[in-house]
Coordinates of C-alpha atoms and ligand atoms in Angstrom, one line a residue:
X749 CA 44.6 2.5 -21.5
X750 CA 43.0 0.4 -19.3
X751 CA 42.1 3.6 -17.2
X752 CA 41.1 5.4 -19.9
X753 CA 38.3 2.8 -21.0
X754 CA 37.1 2.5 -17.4
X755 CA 36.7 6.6 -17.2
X756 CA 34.8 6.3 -20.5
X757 CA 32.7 3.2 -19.2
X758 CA 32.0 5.1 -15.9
X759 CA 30.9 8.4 -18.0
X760 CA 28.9 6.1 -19.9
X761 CA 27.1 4.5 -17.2
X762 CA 26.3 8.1 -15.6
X763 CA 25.0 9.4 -18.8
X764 CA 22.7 6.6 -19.0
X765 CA 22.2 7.1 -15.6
X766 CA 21.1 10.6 -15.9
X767 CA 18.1 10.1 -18.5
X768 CA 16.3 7.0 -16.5
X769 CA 12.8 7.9 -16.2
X770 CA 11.8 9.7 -13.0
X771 CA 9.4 11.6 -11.1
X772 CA 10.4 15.0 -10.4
X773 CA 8.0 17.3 -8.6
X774 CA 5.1 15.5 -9.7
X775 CA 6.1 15.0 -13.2
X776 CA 7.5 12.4 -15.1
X777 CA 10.9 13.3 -17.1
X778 CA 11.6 10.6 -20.0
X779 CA 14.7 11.6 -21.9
X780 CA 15.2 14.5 -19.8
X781 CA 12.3 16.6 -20.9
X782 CA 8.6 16.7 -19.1
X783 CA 6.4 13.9 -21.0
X784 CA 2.6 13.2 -20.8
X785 CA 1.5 9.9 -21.3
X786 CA -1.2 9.4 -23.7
X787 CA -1.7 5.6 -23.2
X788 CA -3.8 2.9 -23.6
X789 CA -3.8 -0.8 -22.0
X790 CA -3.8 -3.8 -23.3
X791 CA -6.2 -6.3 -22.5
X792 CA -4.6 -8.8 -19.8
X793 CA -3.6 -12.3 -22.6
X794 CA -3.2 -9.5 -25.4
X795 CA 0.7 -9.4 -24.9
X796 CA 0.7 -12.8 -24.3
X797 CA 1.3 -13.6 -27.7
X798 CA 3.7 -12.0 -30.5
X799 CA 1.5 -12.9 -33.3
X800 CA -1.4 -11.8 -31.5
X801 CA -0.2 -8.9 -31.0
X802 CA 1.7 -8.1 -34.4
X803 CA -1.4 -6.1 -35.9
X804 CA -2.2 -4.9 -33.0
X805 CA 1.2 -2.6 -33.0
X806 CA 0.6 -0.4 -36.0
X807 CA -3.1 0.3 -34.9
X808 CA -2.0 1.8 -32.0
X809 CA 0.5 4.0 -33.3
X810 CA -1.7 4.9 -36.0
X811 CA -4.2 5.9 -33.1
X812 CA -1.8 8.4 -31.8
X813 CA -0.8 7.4 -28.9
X814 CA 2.5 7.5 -27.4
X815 CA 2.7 5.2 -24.6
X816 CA 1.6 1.5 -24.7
X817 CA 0.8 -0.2 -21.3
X818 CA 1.6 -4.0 -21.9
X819 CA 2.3 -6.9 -19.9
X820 CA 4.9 -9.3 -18.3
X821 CA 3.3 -12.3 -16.4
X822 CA 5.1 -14.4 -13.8
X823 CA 4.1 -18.0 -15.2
X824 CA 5.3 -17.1 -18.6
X825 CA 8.9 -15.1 -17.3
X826 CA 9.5 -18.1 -15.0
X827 CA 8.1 -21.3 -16.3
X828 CA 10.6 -23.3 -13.8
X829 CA 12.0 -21.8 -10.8
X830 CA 14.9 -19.9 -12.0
X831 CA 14.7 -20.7 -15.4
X832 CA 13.4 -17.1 -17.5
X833 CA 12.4 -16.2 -21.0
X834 CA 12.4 -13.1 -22.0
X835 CA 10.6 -13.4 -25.4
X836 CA 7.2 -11.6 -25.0
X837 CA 9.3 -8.8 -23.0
X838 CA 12.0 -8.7 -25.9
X839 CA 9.4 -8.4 -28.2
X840 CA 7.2 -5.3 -26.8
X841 CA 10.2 -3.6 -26.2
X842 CA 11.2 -3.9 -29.6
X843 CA 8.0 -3.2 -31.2
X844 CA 7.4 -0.2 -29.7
X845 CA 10.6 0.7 -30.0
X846 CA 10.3 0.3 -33.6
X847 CA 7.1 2.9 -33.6
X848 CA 8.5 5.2 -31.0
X849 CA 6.5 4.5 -28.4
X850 CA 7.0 4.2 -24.7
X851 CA 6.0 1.3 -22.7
X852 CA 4.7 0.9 -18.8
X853 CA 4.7 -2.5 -18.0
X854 CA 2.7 -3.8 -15.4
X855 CA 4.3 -7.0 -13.5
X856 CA 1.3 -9.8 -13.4
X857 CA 3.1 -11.5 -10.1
X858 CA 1.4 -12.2 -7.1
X859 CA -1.5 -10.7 -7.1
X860 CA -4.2 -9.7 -10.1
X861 CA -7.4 -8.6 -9.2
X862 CA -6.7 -10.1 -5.9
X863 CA -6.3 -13.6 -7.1
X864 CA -3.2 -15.4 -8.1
X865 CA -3.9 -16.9 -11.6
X866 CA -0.6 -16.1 -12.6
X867 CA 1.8 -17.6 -10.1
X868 CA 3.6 -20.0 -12.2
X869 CA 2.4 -23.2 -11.6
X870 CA 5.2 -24.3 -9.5
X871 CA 4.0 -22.1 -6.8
X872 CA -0.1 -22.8 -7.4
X873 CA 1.4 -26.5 -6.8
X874 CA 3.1 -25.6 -3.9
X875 CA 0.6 -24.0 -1.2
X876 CA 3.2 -24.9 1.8
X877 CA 5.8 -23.2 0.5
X878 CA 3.5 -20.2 -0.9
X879 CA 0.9 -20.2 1.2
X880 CA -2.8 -19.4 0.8
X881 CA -5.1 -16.3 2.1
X882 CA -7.9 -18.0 4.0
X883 CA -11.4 -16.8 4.8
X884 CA -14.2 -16.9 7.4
X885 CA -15.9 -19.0 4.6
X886 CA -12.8 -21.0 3.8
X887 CA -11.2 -19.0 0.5
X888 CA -11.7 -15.8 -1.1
X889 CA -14.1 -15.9 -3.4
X890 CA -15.5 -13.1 -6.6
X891 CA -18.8 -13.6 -8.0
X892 CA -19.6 -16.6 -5.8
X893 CA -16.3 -18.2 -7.6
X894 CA -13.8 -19.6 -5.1
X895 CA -10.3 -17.7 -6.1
X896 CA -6.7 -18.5 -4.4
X897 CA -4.5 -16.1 -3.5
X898 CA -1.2 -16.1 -1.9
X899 CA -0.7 -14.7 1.4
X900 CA 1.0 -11.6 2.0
X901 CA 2.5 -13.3 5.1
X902 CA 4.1 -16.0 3.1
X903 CA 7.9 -15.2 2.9
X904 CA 8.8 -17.2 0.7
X905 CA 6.5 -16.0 -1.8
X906 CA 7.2 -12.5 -1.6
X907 CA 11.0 -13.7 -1.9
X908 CA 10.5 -15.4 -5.3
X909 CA 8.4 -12.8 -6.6
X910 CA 11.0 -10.2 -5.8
X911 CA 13.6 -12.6 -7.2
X912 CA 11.6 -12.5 -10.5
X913 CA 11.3 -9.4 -10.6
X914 CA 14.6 -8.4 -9.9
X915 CA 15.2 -10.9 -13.1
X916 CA 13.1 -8.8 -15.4
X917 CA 14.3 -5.4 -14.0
X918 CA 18.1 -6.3 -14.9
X919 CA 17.1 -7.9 -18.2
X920 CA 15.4 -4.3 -19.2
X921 CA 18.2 -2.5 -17.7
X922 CA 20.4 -5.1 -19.9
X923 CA 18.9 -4.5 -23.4
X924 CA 16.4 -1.6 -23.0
X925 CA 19.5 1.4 -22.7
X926 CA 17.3 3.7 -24.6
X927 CA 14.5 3.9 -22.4
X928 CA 11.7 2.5 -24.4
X929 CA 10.1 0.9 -20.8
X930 CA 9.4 4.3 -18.5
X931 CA 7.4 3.2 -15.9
X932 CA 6.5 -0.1 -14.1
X933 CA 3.0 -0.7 -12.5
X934 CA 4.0 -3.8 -9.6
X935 CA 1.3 -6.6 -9.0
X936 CA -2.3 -5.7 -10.4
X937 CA -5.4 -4.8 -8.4
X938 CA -4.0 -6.2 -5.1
X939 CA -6.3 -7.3 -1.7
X940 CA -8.5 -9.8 -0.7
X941 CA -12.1 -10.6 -1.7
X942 CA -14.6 -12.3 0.2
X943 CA -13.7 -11.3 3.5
X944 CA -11.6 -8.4 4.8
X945 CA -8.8 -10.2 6.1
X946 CA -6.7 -13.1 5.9
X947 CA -7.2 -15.4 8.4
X948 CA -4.5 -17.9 7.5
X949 CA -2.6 -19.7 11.4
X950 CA -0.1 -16.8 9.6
X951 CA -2.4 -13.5 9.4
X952 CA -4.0 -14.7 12.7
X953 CA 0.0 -14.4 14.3
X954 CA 0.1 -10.9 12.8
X955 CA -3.1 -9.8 13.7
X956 CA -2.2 -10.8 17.6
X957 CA 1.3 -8.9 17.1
X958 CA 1.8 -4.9 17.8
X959 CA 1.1 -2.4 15.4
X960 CA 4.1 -1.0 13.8
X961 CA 5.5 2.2 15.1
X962 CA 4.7 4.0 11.6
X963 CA 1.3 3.7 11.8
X964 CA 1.4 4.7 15.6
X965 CA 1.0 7.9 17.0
X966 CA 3.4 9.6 19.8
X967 CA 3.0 7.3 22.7
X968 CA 0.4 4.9 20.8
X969 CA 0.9 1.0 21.1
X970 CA -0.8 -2.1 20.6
X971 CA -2.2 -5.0 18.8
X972 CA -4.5 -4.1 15.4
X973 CA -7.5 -4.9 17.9
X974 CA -6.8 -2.7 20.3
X975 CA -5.1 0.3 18.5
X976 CA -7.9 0.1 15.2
X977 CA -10.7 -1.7 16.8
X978 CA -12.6 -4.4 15.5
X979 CA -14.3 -4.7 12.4
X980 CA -13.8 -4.1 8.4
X981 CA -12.0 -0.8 8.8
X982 CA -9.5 -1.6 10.8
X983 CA -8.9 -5.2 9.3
X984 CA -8.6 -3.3 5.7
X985 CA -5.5 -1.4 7.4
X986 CA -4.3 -4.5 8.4
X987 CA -4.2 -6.0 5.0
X988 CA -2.8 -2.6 3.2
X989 CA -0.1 -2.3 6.2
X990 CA 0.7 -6.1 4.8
X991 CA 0.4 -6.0 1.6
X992 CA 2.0 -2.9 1.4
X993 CA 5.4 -4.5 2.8
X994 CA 4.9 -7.6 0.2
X995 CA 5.2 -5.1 -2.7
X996 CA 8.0 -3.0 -1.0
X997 CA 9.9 -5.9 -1.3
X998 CA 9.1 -6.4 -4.7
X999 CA 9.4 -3.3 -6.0
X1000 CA 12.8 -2.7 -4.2
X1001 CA 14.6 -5.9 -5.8
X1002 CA 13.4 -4.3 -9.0
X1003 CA 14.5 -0.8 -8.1
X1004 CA 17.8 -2.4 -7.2
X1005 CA 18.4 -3.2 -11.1
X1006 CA 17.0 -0.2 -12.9
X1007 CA 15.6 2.4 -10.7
X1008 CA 12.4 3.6 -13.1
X1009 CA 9.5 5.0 -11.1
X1010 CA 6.9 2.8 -9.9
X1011 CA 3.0 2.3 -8.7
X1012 CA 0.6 0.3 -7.6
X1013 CA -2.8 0.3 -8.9
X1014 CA -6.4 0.1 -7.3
X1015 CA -9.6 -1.8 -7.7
X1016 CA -11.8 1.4 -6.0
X1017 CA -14.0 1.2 -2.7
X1018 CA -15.7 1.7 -1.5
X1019 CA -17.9 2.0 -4.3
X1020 CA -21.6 1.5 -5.6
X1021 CA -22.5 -1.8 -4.6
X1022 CA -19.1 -2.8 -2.9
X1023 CA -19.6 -1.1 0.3
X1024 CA -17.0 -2.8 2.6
X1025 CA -13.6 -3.9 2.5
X1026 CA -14.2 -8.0 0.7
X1027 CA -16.7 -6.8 -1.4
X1028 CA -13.8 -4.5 -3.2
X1029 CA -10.6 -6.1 -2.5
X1030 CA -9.8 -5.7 1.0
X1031 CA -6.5 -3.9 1.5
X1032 CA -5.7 -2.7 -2.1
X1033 CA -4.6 0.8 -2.5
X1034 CA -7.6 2.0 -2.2
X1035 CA -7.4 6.4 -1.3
X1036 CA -8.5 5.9 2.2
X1037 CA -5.4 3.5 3.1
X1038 CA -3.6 5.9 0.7
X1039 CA -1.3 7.0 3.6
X1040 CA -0.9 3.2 5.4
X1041 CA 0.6 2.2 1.9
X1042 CA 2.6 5.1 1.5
X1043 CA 4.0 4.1 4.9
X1044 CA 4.7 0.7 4.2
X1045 CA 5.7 0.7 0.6
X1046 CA 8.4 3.9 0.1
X1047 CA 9.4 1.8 -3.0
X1048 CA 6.3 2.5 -4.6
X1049 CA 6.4 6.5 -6.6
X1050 CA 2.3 6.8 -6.7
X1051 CA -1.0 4.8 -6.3
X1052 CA -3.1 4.9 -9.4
X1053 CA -6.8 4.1 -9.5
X1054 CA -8.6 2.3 -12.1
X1055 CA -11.6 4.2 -12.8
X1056 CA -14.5 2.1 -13.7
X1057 CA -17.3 4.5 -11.8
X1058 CA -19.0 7.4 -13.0
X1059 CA -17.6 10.2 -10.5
X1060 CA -14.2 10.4 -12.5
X1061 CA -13.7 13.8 -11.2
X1062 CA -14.4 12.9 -7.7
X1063 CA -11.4 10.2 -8.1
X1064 CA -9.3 12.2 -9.0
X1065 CA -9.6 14.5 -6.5
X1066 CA -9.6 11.5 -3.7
X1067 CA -6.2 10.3 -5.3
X1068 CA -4.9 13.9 -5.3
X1069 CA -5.8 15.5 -2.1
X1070 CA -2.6 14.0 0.0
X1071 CA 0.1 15.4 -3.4
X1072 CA -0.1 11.6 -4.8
X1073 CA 0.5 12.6 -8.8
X1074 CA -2.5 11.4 -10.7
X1075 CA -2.1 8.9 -13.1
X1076 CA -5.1 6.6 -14.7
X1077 CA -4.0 3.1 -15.8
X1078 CA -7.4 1.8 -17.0
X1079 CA -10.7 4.3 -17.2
X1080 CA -13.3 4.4 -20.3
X1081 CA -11.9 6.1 -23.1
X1082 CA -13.4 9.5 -23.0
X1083 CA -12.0 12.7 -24.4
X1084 CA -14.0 15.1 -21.7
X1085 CA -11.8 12.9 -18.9
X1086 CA -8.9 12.8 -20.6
X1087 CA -9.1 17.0 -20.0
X1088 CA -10.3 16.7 -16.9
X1089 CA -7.2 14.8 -15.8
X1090 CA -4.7 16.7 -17.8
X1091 CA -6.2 20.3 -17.0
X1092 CA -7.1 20.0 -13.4
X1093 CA -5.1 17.5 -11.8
X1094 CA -1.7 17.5 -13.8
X1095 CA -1.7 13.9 -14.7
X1096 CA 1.1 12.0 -15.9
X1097 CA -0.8 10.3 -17.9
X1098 CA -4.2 8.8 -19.1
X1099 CA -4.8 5.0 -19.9
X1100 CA -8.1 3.5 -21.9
X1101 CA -8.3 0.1 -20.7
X1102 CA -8.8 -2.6 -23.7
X1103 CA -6.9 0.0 -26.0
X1104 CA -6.9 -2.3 -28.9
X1105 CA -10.9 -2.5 -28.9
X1106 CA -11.0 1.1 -29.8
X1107 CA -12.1 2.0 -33.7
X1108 CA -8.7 3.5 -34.7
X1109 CA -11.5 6.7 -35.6
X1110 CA -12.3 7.0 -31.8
X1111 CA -12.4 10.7 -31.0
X1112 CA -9.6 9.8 -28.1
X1113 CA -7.0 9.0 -31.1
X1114 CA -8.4 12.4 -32.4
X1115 CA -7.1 14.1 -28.7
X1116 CA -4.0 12.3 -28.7
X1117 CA -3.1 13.1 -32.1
X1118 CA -3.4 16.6 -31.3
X1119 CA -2.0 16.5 -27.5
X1120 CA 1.5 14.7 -28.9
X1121 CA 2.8 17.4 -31.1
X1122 CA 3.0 19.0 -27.8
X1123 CA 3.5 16.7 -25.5
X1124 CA 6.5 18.3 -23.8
X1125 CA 4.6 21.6 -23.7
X1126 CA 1.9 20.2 -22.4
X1127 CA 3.4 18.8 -19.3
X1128 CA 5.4 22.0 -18.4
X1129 CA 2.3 24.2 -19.1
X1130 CA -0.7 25.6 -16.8
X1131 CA -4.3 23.9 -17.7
X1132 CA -6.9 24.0 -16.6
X1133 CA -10.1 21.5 -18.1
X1134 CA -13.4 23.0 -18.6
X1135 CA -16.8 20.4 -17.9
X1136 CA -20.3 20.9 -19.8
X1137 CA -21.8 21.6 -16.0
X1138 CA -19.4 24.8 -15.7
X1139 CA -20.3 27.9 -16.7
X1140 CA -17.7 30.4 -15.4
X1141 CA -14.1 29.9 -16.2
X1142 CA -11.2 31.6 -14.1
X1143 CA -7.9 30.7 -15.3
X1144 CA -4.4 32.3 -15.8
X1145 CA -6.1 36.1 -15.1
X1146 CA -9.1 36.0 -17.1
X1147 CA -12.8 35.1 -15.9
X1148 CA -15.0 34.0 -18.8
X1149 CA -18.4 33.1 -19.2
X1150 CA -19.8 30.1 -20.8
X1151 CA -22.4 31.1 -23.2
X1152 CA -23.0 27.5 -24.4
X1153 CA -22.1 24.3 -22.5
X1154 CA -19.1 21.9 -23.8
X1155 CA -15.9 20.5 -22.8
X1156 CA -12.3 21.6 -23.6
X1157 CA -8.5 21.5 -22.1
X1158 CA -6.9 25.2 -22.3
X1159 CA -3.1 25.6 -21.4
X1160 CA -1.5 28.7 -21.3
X1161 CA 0.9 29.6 -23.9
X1162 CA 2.5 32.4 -22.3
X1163 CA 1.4 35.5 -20.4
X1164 CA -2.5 36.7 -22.4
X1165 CA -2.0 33.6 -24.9
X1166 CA -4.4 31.3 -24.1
X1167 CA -4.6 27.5 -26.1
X1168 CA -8.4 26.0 -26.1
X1169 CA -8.5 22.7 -27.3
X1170 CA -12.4 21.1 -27.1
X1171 CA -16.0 20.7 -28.4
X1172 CA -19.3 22.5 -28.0
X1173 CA -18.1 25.4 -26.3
X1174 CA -18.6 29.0 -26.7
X1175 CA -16.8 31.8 -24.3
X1176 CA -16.7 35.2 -23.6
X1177 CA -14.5 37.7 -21.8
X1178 CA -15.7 39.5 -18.7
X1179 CA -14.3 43.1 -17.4
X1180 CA -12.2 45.2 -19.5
X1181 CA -10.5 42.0 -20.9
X1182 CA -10.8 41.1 -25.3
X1183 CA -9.7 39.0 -27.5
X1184 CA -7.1 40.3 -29.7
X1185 CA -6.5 37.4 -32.1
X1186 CA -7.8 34.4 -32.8
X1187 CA -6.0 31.4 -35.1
X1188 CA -6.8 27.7 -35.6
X1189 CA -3.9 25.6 -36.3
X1190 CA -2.2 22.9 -34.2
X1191 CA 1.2 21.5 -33.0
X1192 CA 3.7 19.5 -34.7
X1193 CA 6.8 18.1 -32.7
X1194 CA 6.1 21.4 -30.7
X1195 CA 6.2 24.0 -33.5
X1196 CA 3.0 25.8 -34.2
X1197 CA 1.2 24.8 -37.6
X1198 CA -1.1 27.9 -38.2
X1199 CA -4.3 28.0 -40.1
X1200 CA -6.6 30.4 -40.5
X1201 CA -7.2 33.7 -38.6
X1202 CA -10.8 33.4 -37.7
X1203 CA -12.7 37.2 -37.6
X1204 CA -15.6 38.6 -38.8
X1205 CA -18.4 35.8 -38.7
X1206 CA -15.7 33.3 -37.4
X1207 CA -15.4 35.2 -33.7
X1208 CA -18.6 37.1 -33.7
X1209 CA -16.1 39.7 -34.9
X1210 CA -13.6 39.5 -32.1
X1211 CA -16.2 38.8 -29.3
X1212 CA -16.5 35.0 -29.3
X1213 CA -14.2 31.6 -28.7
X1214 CA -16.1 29.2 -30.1
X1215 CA -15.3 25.1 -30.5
X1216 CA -17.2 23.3 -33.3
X1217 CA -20.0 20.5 -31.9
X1218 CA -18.9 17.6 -33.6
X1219 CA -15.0 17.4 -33.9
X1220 CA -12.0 18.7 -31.1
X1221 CA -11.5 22.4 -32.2
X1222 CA -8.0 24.4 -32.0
X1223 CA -7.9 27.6 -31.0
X1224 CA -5.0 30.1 -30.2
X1225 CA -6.4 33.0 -28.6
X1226 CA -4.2 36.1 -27.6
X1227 CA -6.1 38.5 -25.5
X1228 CA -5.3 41.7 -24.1
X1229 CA -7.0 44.6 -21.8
X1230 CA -9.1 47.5 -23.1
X1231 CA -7.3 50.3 -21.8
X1232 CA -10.4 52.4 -20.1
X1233 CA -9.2 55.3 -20.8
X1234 CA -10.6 54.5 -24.4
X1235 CA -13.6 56.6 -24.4
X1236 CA -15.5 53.9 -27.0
X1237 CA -14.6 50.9 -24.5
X1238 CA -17.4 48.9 -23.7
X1239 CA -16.5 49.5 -19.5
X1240 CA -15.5 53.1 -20.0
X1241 CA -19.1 54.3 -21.4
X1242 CA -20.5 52.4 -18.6
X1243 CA -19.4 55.1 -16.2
X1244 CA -21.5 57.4 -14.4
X1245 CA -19.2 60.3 -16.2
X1246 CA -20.4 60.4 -19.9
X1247 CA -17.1 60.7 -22.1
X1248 CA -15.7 63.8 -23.7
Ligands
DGJ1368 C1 -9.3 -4.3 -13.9 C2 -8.1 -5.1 -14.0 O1 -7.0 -4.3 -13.4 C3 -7.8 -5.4 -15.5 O2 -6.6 -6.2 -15.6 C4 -8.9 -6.0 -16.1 O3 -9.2 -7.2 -15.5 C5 -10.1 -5.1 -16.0 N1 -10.4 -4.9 -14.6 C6 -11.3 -5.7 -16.7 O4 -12.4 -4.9 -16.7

C-alpha cells in the first residue's frame, strides 16, 4: 500500500515535473507546447496592492493579452527577517489564474534601477551587515539624487536575498502546481550609477585580487588593472563579473525550489546621453558585458533589454547576435515592434511597460487579440516582420515588392501558404510566382475562422496583397508558380521566342 502511494506520489511529482516552463532551443514551452508571450508590465507599486489592482485584472484580459508581468518586492515578502507573507503573491497568482493568464514575476530584491529602495528595512537599517556601494563622490547618485545601494561584495546580503528568494520559489512551487507563474525576471535594472565602480574597503579588495580564470584567456593572469586596464571599460566588467555572481546566487537558491527559466534585465548603454558606464548603471547587463554575465551567472536563461530608445531594431539585433533569445520586458507599446520582434528575431515575448495605462482600444490589444488564437502556431512558425523603410521582401521562397510602404508580421503556414498580418501595405509577386487565393479571416484557439475570399477589385484581380491603412488586416494567401510553359504567362511571352 504504502509502496503503491509512493509509486503514484513519485509519478506525480515527474508529471508535474515534466510541464515546468523551460527554454528549449530558444523557445519557451509552457504546458508542453511552444508559447509566445504577449505581455504587458505593471507599473512598479501597481501589484502592491489587491484592491488596487482588482480592476485592473479584467482590463487586461479584456485587452488580449496573455501574460501579465507583476511584481514581488523584498520589503513586503519579508517584513522581519524570516518572517514571509505571501498575500500580494497568492493573489496575482490567483487572479490571473482565474482569467487564464500567465504570469512572469520579477523579484524587486537587491537591486532596482540600481538602487535598493526595496531592501526591507531591516537591511536599509543595517549598512554593516549589508553593506553600501560607495563612490568617488561618496554615494551613487541619479539625477543629482544621492541613492543607496547594497554592494555586490556584501555576503551577507546576497545570502538573505537568496534566502528570500528561495522562500518565494518554494511557496510558488507549493501552491502554483498548474503553472500559472512561467518565468521569473531576478533583481531589476541592476549596476551602479554615479560612478563606474564600487569603491567600498570591499570592491577596493576585489579590484586588487586576480581576475577569474573565466574571463581569462589561455595563459592570461592578473589583477582587473593589469589584465582590463584602467578606466570605465574595464571597471564596468568589473562590476558585471560581480554583480553577475550576486544574482547567480540568487537565482540558483530559487532554481533549487522550482526550476522555471530565468533573466535578468537591462537599463541600456551606452545610449544617447548616457555615454559611460555611471551615467547608465555601471555593470548591468548591458549587450557588451553580455558574455562576462553569461560567465558569471549560468543560473540566469537570457538577458533582456528594456527598450526605452528609438533604434528598437538595432537592440534587438545587439541582444541577439551571441544566440541570447530575445525577450522585451518593458518597450513602448507599438504594434510595428511588436512584429519586428516576433518576425525577425523569434522572441519569446513582448512586454509594454505601464500596461494598465493603455486605452483598452490601443491598437496593441488589437495585435494581441489576433496573435493569441495562435499563439502556439505562432511560436513554432517561420516569420519574418516587414518595416515601412523596406521595400523588397524575401521570405520562405518568394521575393516581393513593396508597392506601398507599411508594416506587417507574415508567418508561414505551410509550404506556398503565406499568413500576412499588418497595415498600410501593398505587395506584389516577382518571377513566375502568383497568388492563387486570397481569404481574410483569423485564428481562434488555432483553428482558422474564414471570411471572405477577396478577388476581383479586392486583389486587383489576383495581383495584389493589400492591408487596410487604418486597422491590422488578415490575410491568408496561397501562392503557386506560373508554369512557363503556359504560352499566356506573363514571363513566357517575355521570351525572345514569340509563342505558338
Ligand atoms: C525601467 C524600470 O525597470 C521600471 O521598473 C520602471 O522604473 C521604468 N524604468 C520607468 O520608466
Amino acid at each position: 500500500m504504502l509502496r503503491t502511494f509512493l509509486l503514484l506520489a513519485l509519478g506525480a511529482s515527474i508529471a508535474a515535473g515534466e510541464d515546468i516552463p523551460r527554454l528549449v532551443k530558444s523557445q519557451l514551452i509552457v504546458g508542453g507546447e511552444p508559447f509566445v508571450m504577449l505581455a504587458g508590465e505593471l507599473h512598479n507599486s501597481s501589484a502592491s496592492s489587491v484592491e488596487y489592482m482588482r480592476p485592473i485584472w479584467d482590463k487586461l484580459q479584456a485587452m488580449h493579452l496573455n501574460t501579465v508581468i507583476g511584481t514581488v518586492s523584498w520589503e513586503l515578502l519579508e517584513p522581519a527577517e524570516g518572517t514571509f507573507d505571501f498575500t500580494l503573491v497568492d493573489s496575482q497568482i490567483a487572479e490571473a489564474r482565474r482569467r487564464n493568464l500567465r504570469l512572469v514575476l520579477i523579484w524587486f530584491g537587491s537591486w532596482k534601477n540600481a538602487a535598493s529602495s526595496y531592501v526591507p528595512l531591516w537591511v536599509k537599517k543595517d549598512p554593516k551587515r549589508f553593506p553600501l556601494m560607495s563612490t568617488r563622490n561618496g554615494s551613487p547618485s541619479f539625477m543629482g539624487l544621492p541613492q543607496e545601494s547594497l554592494s555586490p561584495f556584501g555576503a551577507e546580503s546576497a545570502a538573505a536575498d537568496a534566502r528570500a528568494f528561495r522562500a518565494l520559489m518554494r511557496h510558488i512551487r507549493e501552491t502554483d502546481p498548474d503553472h500559472t507563474v512561467i518565468m521569473m525576471q531576478v533583481e531589476n535594472e541592476t549596476g551602479l550609477l554615479g560612478d563606474s565602480r564600487d569603491r567600498s574597503p570591499l570592491a577596493e579588495a576585489a579590484w586588487a585580487a586576480p581576475v577569474p580564470v573565466p574571463l581569462l584567456k589561455a595563459g592570461q593572469k592578473g589583477t582587473w588593472r593589469e589584465v582590463f586596464g584602467d578606466g570605465p571599460r574595464a571597471e564596468e566588467i568589473f562590476m558585471a563579473w560581480h554583480l553577475g555572481r550576486y544574482v547567480n546566487k540568487v537565482a540558483g537558491a530559487g532554481k533549487a525550489e522550482l526550476p522555471l527559466p530565468m533573466y535578468v534585465n537591462a537599463w541600456l548603454g551606452p545610449q544617447p546621453g548616457q555615454d559611460l558606464p555611471g551615467q547608465y548603471p555601471s555593470g548591468g547587463p548591458v549587450a557588451r558585458v553580455m558574455d562576462v554575465w553569461r560567465a558569471a551567472a549560468p543560473n540566469i536563461d537570457l538577458f533582456a533589454p528594456d527598450i526605452y530608445i528609438d533604434d528598437f531594431r538595432g537592440v534587438c539585433e545587439s541582444y541577439t547576435r551571441s544566440g541570447n533569445p530575445l525577450f522585451i520586458p518593458e518597450a513602448r507599446a507599438l504594434v510595428a515592434n511588436l512584429f519586428w520582434a516576433l518576425g525577425r528575431h523569434n522572441a519569446l515575448g513582448y512586454s509594454p511597460f505601464g500596461i494598465e495605462d493603455l486605452k483598452q482600444d490601443d491598437p496593441l490589444a488589437e495585435a494581441y487579440r489576433i496573435l493569441g488564437g495562435m499563439s502556439s502556431l505562432l511560436a513554432r512558425s517561420e516569420k519574418t516582420a516587414v518595416a515601412p523603410h523596406e521595400t523588397k521582401i524575401s521570405f520562405a521562397g518568394y521575393s516581393m515588392n513593396v508597392r506601398k510602404p507599411g508594416h506587417a508580421l507574415i508567418v508561414s503556414l505551410a509550404p506556398d501558404e503565406l499568413l500576412f498580418i499588418g497595415s498600410g501595405l501593398e505587395v506584389t509577386l516577382e518571377g513566375a510566382a502568383r497568388i492563387g487565393t486570397i481569404d481574410e479571416g483569423r485564428f481562434e484557439n488555432g483553428r482558422w475562422i474564414a471570411g471572405r475570399r477577396l478577388n476581383g477589385d479586392e486583389s486587383a484581380h489576383g495581383n495584389l496583397i493589400t492591408l487596410g491603412e487604418r486597422s491590422l488586416d488578415i490575410r491568408r494567401v496561397k501562392l503557386y508558380q506560373r508554369s512557363t510553359a503556359n504560352p499566356l504567362s506573363r514571363d513566357a511571352s517575355s521570351r525572345s521566342v514569340p509563342p505558338v
